[in-house]
Each structure stands twice: as C-alpha cells, then as structure tokens.
Coordinates of C-alpha atoms in Angstrom, one line a residue:
M121 CA 101.2 109.3 70.6
V122 CA 100.8 113.0 69.9
C123 CA 103.9 115.0 71.0
N124 CA 105.3 118.5 70.5
I125 CA 108.9 119.5 70.9
H126 CA 108.5 120.3 74.6
L127 CA 107.3 116.8 75.3
M128 CA 109.9 115.0 73.2
I129 CA 111.8 113.6 76.1
A130 CA 108.7 112.7 77.9
C131 CA 107.3 110.8 74.9
M132 CA 110.6 108.9 74.6
V133 CA 110.3 107.8 78.2
I134 CA 106.7 106.8 77.8
A135 CA 107.6 104.7 74.8
A136 CA 110.3 103.0 76.9
T137 CA 107.9 102.5 79.7
Q138 CA 105.4 100.7 77.4
A139 CA 108.2 98.7 75.8
F140 CA 109.7 97.6 79.1
G141 CA 106.4 97.3 81.1
Q142 CA 107.6 99.5 83.8
V143 CA 104.2 101.0 84.8
P144 CA 101.4 98.6 84.2
A145 CA 98.1 100.4 83.4
K146 CA 95.5 100.0 86.1
A147 CA 97.6 97.4 87.9
V148 CA 96.4 96.0 91.2
C149 CA 99.5 96.5 93.3
E150 CA 98.3 95.9 96.9
V151 CA 97.3 92.5 98.3
V152 CA 97.3 93.1 102.0
Q153 CA 93.9 94.2 103.2
D154 CA 93.6 96.9 105.9
G155 CA 97.3 97.2 106.3
G156 CA 96.7 100.3 108.4
F157 CA 94.2 98.5 110.7
E158 CA 91.7 101.4 110.2
T159 CA 88.7 99.1 110.1
G160 CA 89.3 98.6 113.8
R161 CA 88.6 95.7 116.1
P162 CA 87.2 93.1 115.7
N163 CA 88.8 93.0 112.3
A164 CA 87.5 91.1 109.3
T165 CA 90.8 90.6 107.5
W166 CA 93.4 90.2 110.4
Q167 CA 93.0 87.2 112.6
E168 CA 94.1 88.2 116.2
V169 CA 95.2 85.9 119.0
T170 CA 96.3 87.2 122.4
T171 CA 96.7 85.9 125.9
G172 CA 96.0 89.3 127.4
L173 CA 95.9 92.8 125.9
A174 CA 94.3 93.4 122.5
V175 CA 96.7 93.8 119.5
I176 CA 94.7 96.1 117.3
N177 CA 94.1 99.4 119.1
I178 CA 92.8 102.9 118.4
D179 CA 95.5 105.4 119.4
S180 CA 95.9 108.3 117.0
L181 CA 98.8 109.6 119.1
H182 CA 101.0 106.6 118.5
A183 CA 99.7 105.4 115.1
R184 CA 102.0 106.3 112.3
T185 CA 99.0 107.1 110.1
G186 CA 95.3 107.2 110.8
S187 CA 93.9 106.3 114.2
W188 CA 94.6 102.6 114.5
L189 CA 97.7 100.5 114.9
A190 CA 98.9 97.1 116.1
V191 CA 100.5 97.1 119.6
F192 CA 102.4 94.0 120.6
G193 CA 103.5 93.8 124.3
G194 CA 102.9 96.7 126.7
Q195 CA 101.7 94.5 129.6
L196 CA 103.6 94.5 132.9
F197 CA 104.5 91.5 135.2
Q198 CA 102.9 88.8 133.0
L199 CA 104.0 86.8 130.0
L200 CA 102.0 88.1 126.9
E201 CA 101.9 86.2 123.6
Q202 CA 100.1 87.8 120.6
S203 CA 99.8 87.4 116.9
L204 CA 98.2 88.9 113.8
E205 CA 97.9 86.9 110.6
Q206 CA 96.3 87.3 107.2
P207 CA 96.4 85.0 104.1
V208 CA 97.7 86.8 101.0
L209 CA 97.6 85.6 97.3
I210 CA 100.9 86.5 95.7
P211 CA 100.8 86.2 91.9
P212 CA 103.8 85.5 89.7
G213 CA 106.0 88.6 89.1
R214 CA 107.6 90.9 91.7
A215 CA 106.5 91.6 95.3
E216 CA 107.7 93.4 98.4
L217 CA 106.5 93.3 101.9
S218 CA 106.8 96.6 103.9
Y219 CA 105.7 97.8 107.3
C220 CA 106.5 100.5 109.8
L221 CA 107.9 99.4 113.1
R222 CA 108.6 101.4 116.3
I223 CA 109.9 100.1 119.7
P224 CA 109.1 103.0 122.1
E225 CA 110.2 101.2 125.2
S226 CA 111.9 98.0 126.1
S227 CA 113.1 95.9 129.0
T228 CA 116.5 94.3 129.3
D229 CA 115.0 90.8 128.8
E230 CA 116.4 89.4 125.5
L231 CA 113.5 87.0 125.3
D232 CA 111.1 89.8 124.4
R233 CA 110.7 89.6 120.6
L234 CA 108.5 90.3 117.6
A235 CA 108.8 88.0 114.6
V236 CA 107.6 88.6 111.0
R237 CA 106.8 85.4 109.2
L238 CA 105.6 84.3 105.7
D239 CA 104.4 80.8 106.0
D240 CA 107.1 79.0 108.1
V241 CA 109.9 81.4 107.1
V242 CA 111.0 84.1 109.6
L243 CA 111.6 87.2 107.5
A244 CA 112.8 89.2 110.5
E245 CA 112.9 89.1 114.3
Y246 CA 113.2 92.1 116.5
T247 CA 114.3 92.1 120.2
T248 CA 115.0 94.7 122.9
A249 CA 118.5 95.1 121.4
D250 CA 116.9 96.8 118.4
Q251 CA 115.1 99.5 120.4
P252 CA 117.7 102.3 119.7
V253 CA 117.3 101.8 116.0
F254 CA 113.5 101.8 116.2
A255 CA 112.9 104.4 118.8
Q256 CA 110.9 106.2 116.1
Y257 CA 109.0 104.6 113.2
V258 CA 111.2 102.9 110.6
R259 CA 109.9 101.5 107.4
V260 CA 111.2 97.9 106.7
V261 CA 111.1 96.3 103.3
H262 CA 111.5 92.6 102.4
N263 CA 111.9 91.2 98.9
L264 CA 109.4 88.4 98.3
S265 CA 110.6 87.0 95.0
D266 CA 110.7 83.5 96.5
W267 CA 106.9 83.5 97.1
T268 CA 105.7 84.9 93.8
D269 CA 104.2 81.6 92.7
G270 CA 100.5 82.4 92.3
M271 CA 99.7 80.6 95.6
T272 CA 98.2 81.8 98.9
H273 CA 100.7 82.4 101.7
L274 CA 100.2 83.3 105.4
L275 CA 101.6 86.6 106.6
R276 CA 102.0 86.6 110.3
F277 CA 103.3 88.9 113.0
E278 CA 103.9 87.2 116.4
S279 CA 105.3 88.4 119.7
S280 CA 106.3 87.1 123.1
V281 CA 106.9 89.6 125.9
T282 CA 107.7 88.8 129.5
G283 CA 106.5 92.1 131.0
T284 CA 109.5 92.6 133.4
P285 CA 109.6 95.5 132.8
V286 CA 107.5 96.4 129.8
T287 CA 108.5 96.1 126.1
T288 CA 106.2 97.4 123.4
F289 CA 106.2 97.1 119.6
Y290 CA 104.1 99.4 117.4
L291 CA 103.2 98.2 113.9
D292 CA 101.5 100.2 111.2
D293 CA 101.1 100.6 107.5
V294 CA 101.7 97.0 106.4
S295 CA 101.8 96.6 102.7
M296 CA 102.5 93.9 100.1
N297 CA 103.4 95.7 96.9
L298 CA 103.2 93.7 93.6
C299 CA 104.5 96.7 91.6
P300 CA 107.8 97.7 93.1
S301 CA 109.7 100.2 91.0
P302 CA 112.4 98.3 88.9
A303 CA 115.8 99.7 88.0
P304 CA 115.2 102.1 85.0
P305 CA 116.7 101.5 81.6
D306 CA 119.3 103.9 80.2
L307 CA 116.7 106.2 78.7
F308 CA 115.1 106.6 82.1
R309 CA 118.4 107.4 83.7
F310 CA 119.0 110.0 80.9
A311 CA 115.6 111.6 81.5
A312 CA 116.2 111.6 85.3
R313 CA 119.4 113.6 84.8
W314 CA 117.7 115.9 82.4
M315 CA 114.6 116.5 84.5
G316 CA 116.2 116.6 88.0
A317 CA 117.5 114.2 90.6
G318 CA 114.1 113.6 92.2
W319 CA 112.3 112.6 89.0
T320 CA 110.8 109.1 88.6
G321 CA 108.9 107.4 85.7
H322 CA 105.8 107.4 87.8
D323 CA 106.0 111.1 88.3
L324 CA 106.2 111.6 84.6
I325 CA 103.2 109.4 84.0
N326 CA 101.2 111.5 86.4
L327 CA 102.5 114.7 84.8
L328 CA 101.5 113.7 81.3
E329 CA 98.1 112.5 82.4
A330 CA 97.6 116.0 83.9
W331 CA 98.6 117.5 80.5
N332 CA 96.2 115.1 78.7
V333 CA 98.9 113.5 76.5
S334 CA 97.2 110.6 74.8
E335 CA 98.1 107.8 72.5

C-alpha cells in the first residue's frame, strides 16, 4: 500500500481491517428481498395472506421511506388476521434482522398483536401496550447468530387484530444484514479517538477510496 505521512494512521487502520476481516471486499450483505416493499402488490418476494385488508400498501405519507409499506390491522369491527413471509438463506457467519415499526393507533384490546418469527421461533411480539414506545417509527434489531447455518429459514410477520376499536401496525425497511459492524480492535479505537467520535472503519474505507489510495 502506498502511503504518505498524512495517511499513516489511515493505512494502519486499513492494514488492521485486512488482518481482522472487518470490511469484506464486495461482500453481499443483504438477503431480504424488497425489504421496503417498493415493488408493490402483488409482490414477487413476499407471500401475503389476509382475511380482509391488503397488507402491502402504497402510502407515501405513512411509509418510513419510499412510497410503500406493510400495514397490519386498521380494520374496524371485524377480526383481521394477516401475514407476510419470505424464505431467506442465511450463510455461516454473522447476521442481524432489523425493521422499522410504528403503532400509530391502538385499541385497549390486549389480544391485538404483531409477531415476528424466524421459522417457529418468536423473535418479538408487539401488543397495544407497546403503542407509546412505537408512536413514531422505531428501528428494532435482532441478533440471528443461532440461524447462521447455511440453511434457508422462513421470516414471517403475522398479526391478529380484533377491530374494536382499531389497532394498526406499520412495518417498513426490513433488512437482514450479513455484515454487521463488529467491535473494533484496539487500533480502531485509537484511530476513532484520533479522528473524532463519529468515525468508523467503513467511513475511512470510503474516504481512502475517494483519495484513490491503492494497494
């Protein structure tokens, strides 16, 4: 690697990155397809089942990003059961599931719920009691280290809402990241202090690429 004195710290960090495998070159990090639901409905990657209202909806006002989102519930005076699911191949290594959830309105019925499943395991379940926390979009992250076995698993969101009165769950920006940022080695911590509190190794990679630093 060609370095001058001004890039000495940067080059040290790049060397550590290569040694520790912190930033895989050209890594494929995302395995969920259409996590923002922007291909619309009907959807080729998400299987939707509903006893009433559609789950995938176009609504740029309430989508967190883009124009589409998944809406669970929102139907008055009638039991509504809905689900979205997608098979995902999770290779060995590290993986995280994340999604953005909002509960804009809720009834007092504790039976209203939204569950997040991977295969037969419930990763999380949200009820009307969670509405104050999720009055606006909140990003939720789950560690999937127990599923990084190179096999295909079923990611599923499912809801049951009584409709008396209405409860609504908004879901957007679903992601399964195979490249979560690991804890940095001591050299990374030193560089972070030297370069500023908001610095990350990925930021430095982008900076050096912009400066055309090459091996």
